[in-house]
Amino acid sequence: MKVEGGRDLWGLMSPRGVAVVGASSNLESISGRPLKLLLKYGYGGGVYPVNPKYDSIGGLRCYPDVGSIDGDVDVALVAVRAPLVPSVIEGCGRRGIRFAVVFSSGFAEAGREDLQRELLEAADRWGVRILGPNCQGLVNLAGGIPLSFSASLDTDRLVGATPGGIAYVSQSGAFGFASFACAVDRGVRFRHVVTTGNQADLDTVEVAGCLLEDPEVRMLLLYLEGVRDGDRLVELLIRARERDVTVGLIKAGRSETGSRAAQSHTASVAGDQRVWGAVMEQYGAVMLGDMEDMISLGLACGLPRPRGRRVGIITTSGGAGIMMADLCSDQGLQVPLLDEGTQERIRRVIPPFGSPANPVDVTAQVINDPQGMTECLSALEADPNVDMMSVVISMITGQAGESTARQVADFAASSRKPLVCSWLIDREHGGDLTSYLSERGVPVIGSLRQAAWTLGAISRPRGSFLSGDLPGLPCDDPLRGLEGLLTEHQAKQVLKAWGVPVTMEEMVRDPDEARVAAERIGYPVALKVMSRQIPHKTDAGVVALNVKGPGELKEAFDRVMDAARRVQGARLDGVLVQRMASGVECIVGVKRDPVFGPVVVFGLGGVLVEVLKDVAVRRAPVSPEEALEMIRSLRGYPIFGPFRGRGPLDQGAVAEVISRVSILAMDPRLLELDVNPLFVMEEGQGVVCADALMNVKGE
Amino acid sequence: MKVEGGRDLWGLMSPRGVAVVGASSNLESISGRPLKLLLKYGYGGGVYPVNPKYDSIGGLRCYPDVGSIDGDVDVALVAVRAPLVPSVIEGCGRRGIRFAVVFSSGFAEAGREDLQRELLEAADRWGVRILGPNCQGLVNLAGGIPLSFSASLDTDRLVGATPGGIAYVSQSGAFGFASFACAVDRGVRFRHVVTTGNQADLDTVEVAGCLLEDPEVRMLLLYLEGVRDGDRLVELLIRARERDVTVGLIKAGRSETGSRAAQSHTASVAGDQRVWGAVMEQYGAVMLGDMEDMISLGLACGLPRPRGRRVGIITTSGGAGIMMADLCSDQGLQVPLLDEGTQERIRRVIPPFGSPANPVDVTAQVINDPQGMTECLSALEADPNVDMMSVVISMITGQAGESTARQVADFAASSRKPLVCSWLIDREHGGDLTSYLSERGVPVIGSLRQAAWTLGAISRPRGSFLSGDLPGLPCDDPLRGLEGLLTEHQAKQVLKAWGVPVTMEEMVRDPDEARVAAERIGYPVALKVMSRQIPHKTDAGVVALNVKGPGELKEAFDRVMDAARRVQGARLDGVLVQRMASGVECIVGVKRDPVFGPVVVFGLGGVLVEVLKDVAVRRAPVSPEEALEMIRSLRGYPIFGPFRGRGPLDQGAVAEVISRVSILAMDPRLLELDVNPLFVMEEGQGVVCADALMNVKGE
């Protein structure tokens, strides 16, 4: 019944006619301003105020109801009191109006879920798509079409302005249009802004999916408070990458949802917020911490994409240049040495007390040379060590300032490498200069830290999903017939069938069987009582490690069985005799995220994962190639190198296990899984799972 | 000869008369602008242009040289070419001018150390104090005295403006005055700004020490590139704390000085930058990452000091409030639940779809109530759970905006708790509103992240040095007679004499002595060959661990001696028989920092310190109480709690060792020391040093 995404929302973004239901004759009021804005922007379609109280508003004929409108109408803006909205929607449906933008509040956000349901039922009945309620509407700046009451749009600077390449979709109307206004003020150029409010029907992801199909859109900014379905968000990000559209995303509400019942370790180290950040990185979205990040990224829309992460810095102030270098390094960027030829070229135009190294200190004297800045910028652009440029200018004012601004703008207009400009100057001395640059598309970011962040954001890898092939599936259905919390042995049989190496082990029932098994396996062995009622075996004392011979074996067998019999209600499956394993401890786990579904988690075992929560998280599945990236992203990664006398560890074998587990995680019956510990041995010697905890949903 | 700090520099800050040497008749040029500014600001003392080319400049009599000036002159501003400067200084000296501010460049910064030396010699000869060369001078805004050519001062808004409480001292002239202009533009109010340039004589620390004695100074901002003597900086910070003056500090050039020859582990994990950050935290200075931090902290000058780190957030946009809560939490701040009474009070003035919880969402409707914002702010101020307040306002414009601004400003004027305001609005709609707030002393910080940072900065502990008593010294001179890299046994004897528990051990010469010693000590033991030429014993194979009985002992003895004899040039002192120790591995070390001298380093051993460099660093000495704070500051601190079946560790014993080692570190002969590992046992069972490396300078 509902149309999902795609270009089907273009009637909303570019309607042939707009009805304003509940229009006020006071054009400064919330229900009057939509009309004022439509008139101010010179909207070309029909505008139909609807209000039985008036014959005309603002020179336009006013209609008693939507049914009596006599032109083409695609969108109704609804600003009546909440209880009246459902019948208005019904009226829209009868009249064939396909979209309603509901500004009215007093629905779910005010505890009136009933009214919202009523509104949605009316909409569904008539096939009307709803934006809102409790939203601030939208603006299509490419078409000059404001469908909003926001004061942010009530400014001459936006009327007839050249649209940019940014589509911005915000769940919050107040934050959306406030941040929009601040961004415009700083020189960001938008194409579309849509606020979705309560999202009774249309949500941020669906709207963004539609806007993404506008070929002029180069960047997508999202403000999200919650997401109903992480898979649709992921699809959106994948589509954005196909379209080479940068996505920046503010996720408000980062606190973790309270502790849920979870047996596994994985769930406790990979909280919801952790998963969000990891999945966004996996699919190449830039996480925006606040409005400043959004503005900075917005200013960078349209810059050439850098090939790497090496920054060339040009400054008129040595001190500021050094700071910029420090801040770039904080962002994981490099400030490389320049080629000798580049330095020589720069040396010719800067005074002797300048510096041709990177940061290039051209000193305030370079401004005496009308082409000095251009020459230095060109030299940096030509240097193969430089991927992007930061220009940091101090208080250069007056004519010198104008010359500098002109040189930077002219250079940037044709530069193949992105450039960001920080001009440390007050508005009185520099307002005109920075505006000049801004209007010519040069990102002017006064905060050096924010400028460095921006260079970091535009040069980040654009997601690393689906590189490499997934391993073939070794068996049909490893979970068949299983249910609930499995014993270690059951879990390991699943893993073994799935191609994950596990310790050599046998189930036995008495000391004699144990002795035979131990001889087959080879001492030293471990003994563990298997019971689905004893998931935490060490705590229950039902484990004996490092049993070295038959004598010890008998004694250990009796000891662990005694302990097991003391556990109330535990049904014992038998005793597992297991070859002792050793190596560096790792943990591979699966958790089902409420938003993104199955995620795979990898960390170094023991202190690193338990205390420092040093884990890598990805949405499943991942290829062995991607799994290698997970391993390398750990802070504790150096442990995989040679360490304290042993050789490097077998990363490839670990990656294979991560990948296989991640594919297993796609099975919706697998609720949680900890492979813990996975012992990693030296290169070529592989890995072995020494214990596992698995929880399976019944069929 | 030289006057150190104190009020003796007031002749520079408030001179009776000023000579401008090399004054240009073009008042817009660098050598003309100082005159222009003195006239513009209506400086009350005598102004004496000096230039043999002119009879008068700007209506003032011009003198051929400083000697011919006929009034009281305390300061000469010097803007002649570098080679002429030394003789100008000499002239100043003869004329009794006590201070020269040298704008000229072309000295050490341009490779002309010789000219700078000449200048300094002239200054020393005549007792003239020099600011610069290559500086941009200073401004005393309390006295209306500009002694600078900076364009930043060439603005009407500063003339006759009420001075603030900030003293700003910057090594970089360009960055100093540029950041000053940007800060003024944002509402920061300064009292003094001084740039020190090449610091041939006066440096940032000395100037800051003088300005700190101005009783009206409430905040000190510093921009440093290098510091000659860390002790003087530390004294400045201690004095600032006595005066209850907040210190904010930008340290440019944070890259590490290259790898120096160091045997110890400590030096490699506690790099220079690490030491800087740690020492600043220890003495309560706020590290500023860039100009934005400086501006934010500057805006907070004059706010009441918060009692804790709990933030009450009031917002007109739910979304923005949630983001602010997230960003506060990133800064380590709490966003606490409000008392029920507070919530009830707020509920009365906000609409039903608002939220009286924290963040308090007053919604845009609160603006209809002319006292609504005031009532909510007062409720927060009265709540004992709230230490400081964040007000986040979205696009509230027009009369509603004016009412909101008035309420916030009036409330802030008498609030006992600090308040920071973020108004997400563009300049066209909100410029007047935010200026209104700014002018009334309300910090307006549009970036939510920066606002949260500011609340974090003003609520941080103000240094934790010298809390608690130092332990008594257990011996006179533990290093007497020692020199160079000591053997483990030598090092541990020093430590033992100093009150640090070490493993029970004896030096032996042959297997028979070893057997007797091992029986006295008790098996299992370790054997280690002692040689000052074998500092890294394990690598050389001269260590046998866990020797369990006499048979093993003989074999192990021969094995380690064989290995030792293979080390070329190694003179063997004997074999150390040592009781095997165990526990959680830690490391306590000493390094001599090039700036701050002896620092003590503490970390958890093994992976945590070697791979993650999780260490706490402090300038020595530290009391056991401070050492406990070091322990608690580690990311790996949870390891000190109960872990994997053992009880909590003996923190007190570790702190005692850290403190004793830090006192030993004060001995300048101790070049480096690693106590590694220090084994920590459960509470009440203490610690034991199992190995140590010590390097002592000869006397």
PDB file of N, CA and C in Angstrom, chain B residues 132-180:
ATOM      1  N   GLY B 132      60.563  41.138  23.277  1.00  0.00           N
ATOM      2  CA  GLY B 132      60.888  40.831  21.882  1.00  0.00           C
ATOM      3  C   GLY B 132      62.311  40.362  21.771  1.00  0.00           C
ATOM      4  N   PRO B 133      63.005  40.581  20.666  1.00  0.00           N
ATOM      5  CA  PRO B 133      62.517  41.234  19.441  1.00  0.00           C
ATOM      6  C   PRO B 133      61.507  40.331  18.708  1.00  0.00           C
ATOM      7  N   ASN B 134      61.061  40.827  17.543  1.00  0.00           N
ATOM      8  CA  ASN B 134      60.144  40.056  16.708  1.00  0.00           C
ATOM      9  C   ASN B 134      58.832  39.796  17.441  1.00  0.00           C
ATOM     10  N   CYS B 135      58.387  40.788  18.244  1.00  0.00           N
ATOM     11  CA  CYS B 135      57.103  40.648  18.920  1.00  0.00           C
ATOM     12  C   CYS B 135      56.138  41.698  18.397  1.00  0.00           C
ATOM     13  N   GLN B 136      54.890  41.617  18.828  1.00  0.00           N
ATOM     14  CA  GLN B 136      53.917  42.632  18.400  1.00  0.00           C
ATOM     15  C   GLN B 136      53.516  43.525  19.561  1.00  0.00           C
ATOM     16  N   GLY B 137      54.349  43.500  20.652  1.00  0.00           N
ATOM     17  CA  GLY B 137      54.084  44.415  21.741  1.00  0.00           C
ATOM     18  C   GLY B 137      52.951  43.985  22.636  1.00  0.00           C
ATOM     19  N   LEU B 138      52.306  44.968  23.257  1.00  0.00           N
ATOM     20  CA  LEU B 138      51.337  44.657  24.298  1.00  0.00           C
ATOM     21  C   LEU B 138      50.236  45.706  24.322  1.00  0.00           C
ATOM     22  N   VAL B 139      49.200  45.422  25.063  1.00  0.00           N
ATOM     23  CA  VAL B 139      48.177  46.423  25.346  1.00  0.00           C
ATOM     24  C   VAL B 139      47.719  46.234  26.788  1.00  0.00           C
ATOM     25  N   ASN B 140      47.600  47.363  27.483  1.00  0.00           N
ATOM     26  CA  ASN B 140      47.041  47.380  28.834  1.00  0.00           C
ATOM     27  C   ASN B 140      45.661  48.029  28.705  1.00  0.00           C
ATOM     28  N   LEU B 141      44.628  47.196  28.667  1.00  0.00           N
ATOM     29  CA  LEU B 141      43.290  47.722  28.402  1.00  0.00           C
ATOM     30  C   LEU B 141      42.690  48.381  29.640  1.00  0.00           C
ATOM     31  N   ALA B 142      43.244  48.043  30.815  1.00  0.00           N
ATOM     32  CA  ALA B 142      42.755  48.702  32.026  1.00  0.00           C
ATOM     33  C   ALA B 142      43.186  50.164  32.016  1.00  0.00           C
ATOM     34  N   GLY B 143      44.391  50.423  31.498  1.00  0.00           N
ATOM     35  CA  GLY B 143      44.878  51.786  31.444  1.00  0.00           C
ATOM     36  C   GLY B 143      44.651  52.457  30.091  1.00  0.00           C
ATOM     37  N   GLY B 144      44.132  51.727  29.123  1.00  0.00           N
ATOM     38  CA  GLY B 144      43.972  52.264  27.777  1.00  0.00           C
ATOM     39  C   GLY B 144      45.308  52.556  27.129  1.00  0.00           C
ATOM     40  N   ILE B 145      46.272  51.645  27.267  1.00  0.00           N
ATOM     41  CA  ILE B 145      47.629  51.888  26.783  1.00  0.00           C
ATOM     42  C   ILE B 145      48.033  50.838  25.757  1.00  0.00           C
ATOM     43  N   PRO B 146      47.967  51.165  24.444  1.00  0.00           N
ATOM     44  CA  PRO B 146      48.406  50.229  23.414  1.00  0.00           C
ATOM     45  C   PRO B 146      49.877  50.481  23.097  1.00  0.00           C
ATOM     46  N   LEU B 147      50.707  49.440  23.239  1.00  0.00           N
ATOM     47  CA  LEU B 147      52.128  49.567  22.871  1.00  0.00           C
ATOM     48  C   LEU B 147      52.387  48.500  21.812  1.00  0.00           C
ATOM     49  N   SER B 148      51.786  48.678  20.646  1.00  0.00           N
ATOM     50  CA  SER B 148      51.751  47.635  19.635  1.00  0.00           C
ATOM     51  C   SER B 148      51.427  48.254  18.287  1.00  0.00           C
ATOM     52  N   PHE B 149      51.698  47.492  17.244  1.00  0.00           N
ATOM     53  CA  PHE B 149      51.282  47.936  15.909  1.00  0.00           C
ATOM     54  C   PHE B 149      50.156  47.060  15.384  1.00  0.00           C
ATOM     55  N   SER B 150      49.623  46.175  16.222  1.00  0.00           N
ATOM     56  CA  SER B 150      48.670  45.188  15.719  1.00  0.00           C
ATOM     57  C   SER B 150      47.380  45.838  15.224  1.00  0.00           C
ATOM     58  N   ALA B 151      46.952  45.410  14.036  1.00  0.00           N
ATOM     59  CA  ALA B 151      45.682  45.889  13.480  1.00  0.00           C
ATOM     60  C   ALA B 151      44.521  45.484  14.373  1.00  0.00           C
ATOM     61  N   SER B 152      44.715  44.433  15.196  1.00  0.00           N
ATOM     62  CA  SER B 152      43.641  43.990  16.084  1.00  0.00           C
ATOM     63  C   SER B 152      43.216  45.089  17.046  1.00  0.00           C
ATOM     64  N   LEU B 153      44.149  46.016  17.350  1.00  0.00           N
ATOM     65  CA  LEU B 153      43.833  47.076  18.306  1.00  0.00           C
ATOM     66  C   LEU B 153      43.198  48.274  17.623  1.00  0.00           C
ATOM     67  N   ASP B 154      43.258  48.292  16.294  1.00  0.00           N
ATOM     68  CA  ASP B 154      42.779  49.441  15.532  1.00  0.00           C
ATOM     69  C   ASP B 154      41.269  49.335  15.329  1.00  0.00           C
ATOM     70  N   THR B 155      40.533  49.454  16.425  1.00  0.00           N
ATOM     71  CA  THR B 155      39.082  49.352  16.371  1.00  0.00           C
ATOM     72  C   THR B 155      38.479  50.209  17.473  1.00  0.00           C
ATOM     73  N   ASP B 156      37.391  50.872  17.162  1.00  0.00           N
ATOM     74  CA  ASP B 156      36.775  51.791  18.128  1.00  0.00           C
ATOM     75  C   ASP B 156      36.204  51.048  19.337  1.00  0.00           C
ATOM     76  N   ARG B 157      35.820  49.773  19.106  1.00  0.00           N
ATOM     77  CA  ARG B 157      35.129  49.085  20.194  1.00  0.00           C
ATOM     78  C   ARG B 157      35.985  48.912  21.441  1.00  0.00           C
ATOM     79  N   LEU B 158      37.326  48.959  21.254  1.00  0.00           N
ATOM     80  CA  LEU B 158      38.205  48.750  22.406  1.00  0.00           C
ATOM     81  C   LEU B 158      38.535  50.051  23.130  1.00  0.00           C
ATOM     82  N   VAL B 159      38.320  51.173  22.442  1.00  0.00           N
ATOM     83  CA  VAL B 159      38.706  52.456  23.030  1.00  0.00           C
ATOM     84  C   VAL B 159      37.714  52.815  24.136  1.00  0.00           C
ATOM     85  N   GLY B 160      38.207  52.928  25.335  1.00  0.00           N
ATOM     86  CA  GLY B 160      37.338  53.278  26.464  1.00  0.00           C
ATOM     87  C   GLY B 160      36.441  52.147  26.916  1.00  0.00           C
ATOM     88  N   ALA B 161      36.654  50.918  26.385  1.00  0.00           N
ATOM     89  CA  ALA B 161      35.813  49.788  26.773  1.00  0.00           C
ATOM     90  C   ALA B 161      36.149  49.354  28.201  1.00  0.00           C
ATOM     91  N   THR B 162      35.149  48.817  28.893  1.00  0.00           N
ATOM     92  CA  THR B 162      35.376  48.307  30.247  1.00  0.00           C
ATOM     93  C   THR B 162      36.329  47.119  30.168  1.00  0.00           C
ATOM     94  N   PRO B 163      37.433  47.156  30.895  1.00  0.00           N
ATOM     95  CA  PRO B 163      38.355  46.011  30.825  1.00  0.00           C
ATOM     96  C   PRO B 163      37.787  44.806  31.552  1.00  0.00           C
ATOM     97  N   GLY B 164      38.203  43.621  31.124  1.00  0.00           N
ATOM     98  CA  GLY B 164      37.786  42.397  31.793  1.00  0.00           C
ATOM     99  C   GLY B 164      38.841  41.946  32.786  1.00  0.00           C
ATOM    100  N   GLY B 165      38.820  40.673  33.121  1.00  0.00           N
ATOM    101  CA  GLY B 165      39.731  40.155  34.133  1.00  0.00           C
ATOM    102  C   GLY B 165      40.783  39.200  33.589  1.00  0.00           C
ATOM    103  N   ILE B 166      41.012  39.246  32.251  1.00  0.00           N
ATOM    104  CA  ILE B 166      41.909  38.261  31.649  1.00  0.00           C
ATOM    105  C   ILE B 166      43.261  38.858  31.283  1.00  0.00           C
ATOM    106  N   ALA B 167      44.333  38.221  31.719  1.00  0.00           N
ATOM    107  CA  ALA B 167      45.671  38.557  31.239  1.00  0.00           C
ATOM    108  C   ALA B 167      46.082  37.461  30.256  1.00  0.00           C
ATOM    109  N   TYR B 168      46.510  37.880  29.068  1.00  0.00           N
ATOM    110  CA  TYR B 168      46.849  36.926  28.012  1.00  0.00           C
ATOM    111  C   TYR B 168      48.291  37.179  27.596  1.00  0.00           C
ATOM    112  N   VAL B 169      49.119  36.175  27.718  1.00  0.00           N
ATOM    113  CA  VAL B 169      50.525  36.311  27.321  1.00  0.00           C
ATOM    114  C   VAL B 169      50.815  35.277  26.245  1.00  0.00           C
ATOM    115  N   SER B 170      51.248  35.762  25.085  1.00  0.00           N
ATOM    116  CA  SER B 170      51.468  34.866  23.953  1.00  0.00           C
ATOM    117  C   SER B 170      52.882  35.029  23.434  1.00  0.00           C
ATOM    118  N   GLN B 171      53.539  33.911  23.224  1.00  0.00           N
ATOM    119  CA  GLN B 171      54.868  33.948  22.632  1.00  0.00           C
ATOM    120  C   GLN B 171      54.776  34.428  21.183  1.00  0.00           C
ATOM    121  N   SER B 172      53.755  33.980  20.468  1.00  0.00           N
ATOM    122  CA  SER B 172      53.578  34.372  19.071  1.00  0.00           C
ATOM    123  C   SER B 172      52.782  35.671  18.987  1.00  0.00           C
ATOM    124  N   GLY B 173      53.373  36.649  18.328  1.00  0.00           N
ATOM    125  CA  GLY B 173      52.661  37.911  18.147  1.00  0.00           C
ATOM    126  C   GLY B 173      51.478  37.762  17.217  1.00  0.00           C
ATOM    127  N   ALA B 174      51.710  37.102  16.074  1.00  0.00           N
ATOM    128  CA  ALA B 174      50.648  36.967  15.072  1.00  0.00           C
ATOM    129  C   ALA B 174      49.473  36.183  15.639  1.00  0.00           C
ATOM    130  N   PHE B 175      49.763  35.032  16.257  1.00  0.00           N
ATOM    131  CA  PHE B 175      48.664  34.248  16.808  1.00  0.00           C
ATOM    132  C   PHE B 175      48.035  34.959  18.000  1.00  0.00           C
ATOM    133  N   GLY B 176      48.876  35.576  18.820  1.00  0.00           N
ATOM    134  CA  GLY B 176      48.364  36.238  20.019  1.00  0.00           C
ATOM    135  C   GLY B 176      47.347  37.308  19.697  1.00  0.00           C
ATOM    136  N   PHE B 177      47.716  38.237  18.804  1.00  0.00           N
ATOM    137  CA  PHE B 177      46.790  39.331  18.532  1.00  0.00           C
ATOM    138  C   PHE B 177      45.635  38.917  17.621  1.00  0.00           C
ATOM    139  N   ALA B 178      45.846  37.905  16.780  1.00  0.00           N
ATOM    140  CA  ALA B 178      44.733  37.408  15.957  1.00  0.00           C
ATOM    141  C   ALA B 178      43.696  36.722  16.844  1.00  0.00           C
ATOM    142  N   SER B 179      44.155  35.866  17.739  1.00  0.00           N
ATOM    143  CA  SER B 179      43.215  35.175  18.612  1.00  0.00           C
ATOM    144  C   SER B 179      42.551  36.166  19.563  1.00  0.00           C
ATOM    145  N   PHE B 180      43.295  37.172  19.987  1.00  0.00           N
ATOM    146  CA  PHE B 180      42.720  38.230  20.816  1.00  0.00           C
ATOM    147  C   PHE B 180      41.550  38.903  20.084  1.00  0.00           C
TER     148      PHE B 180
END
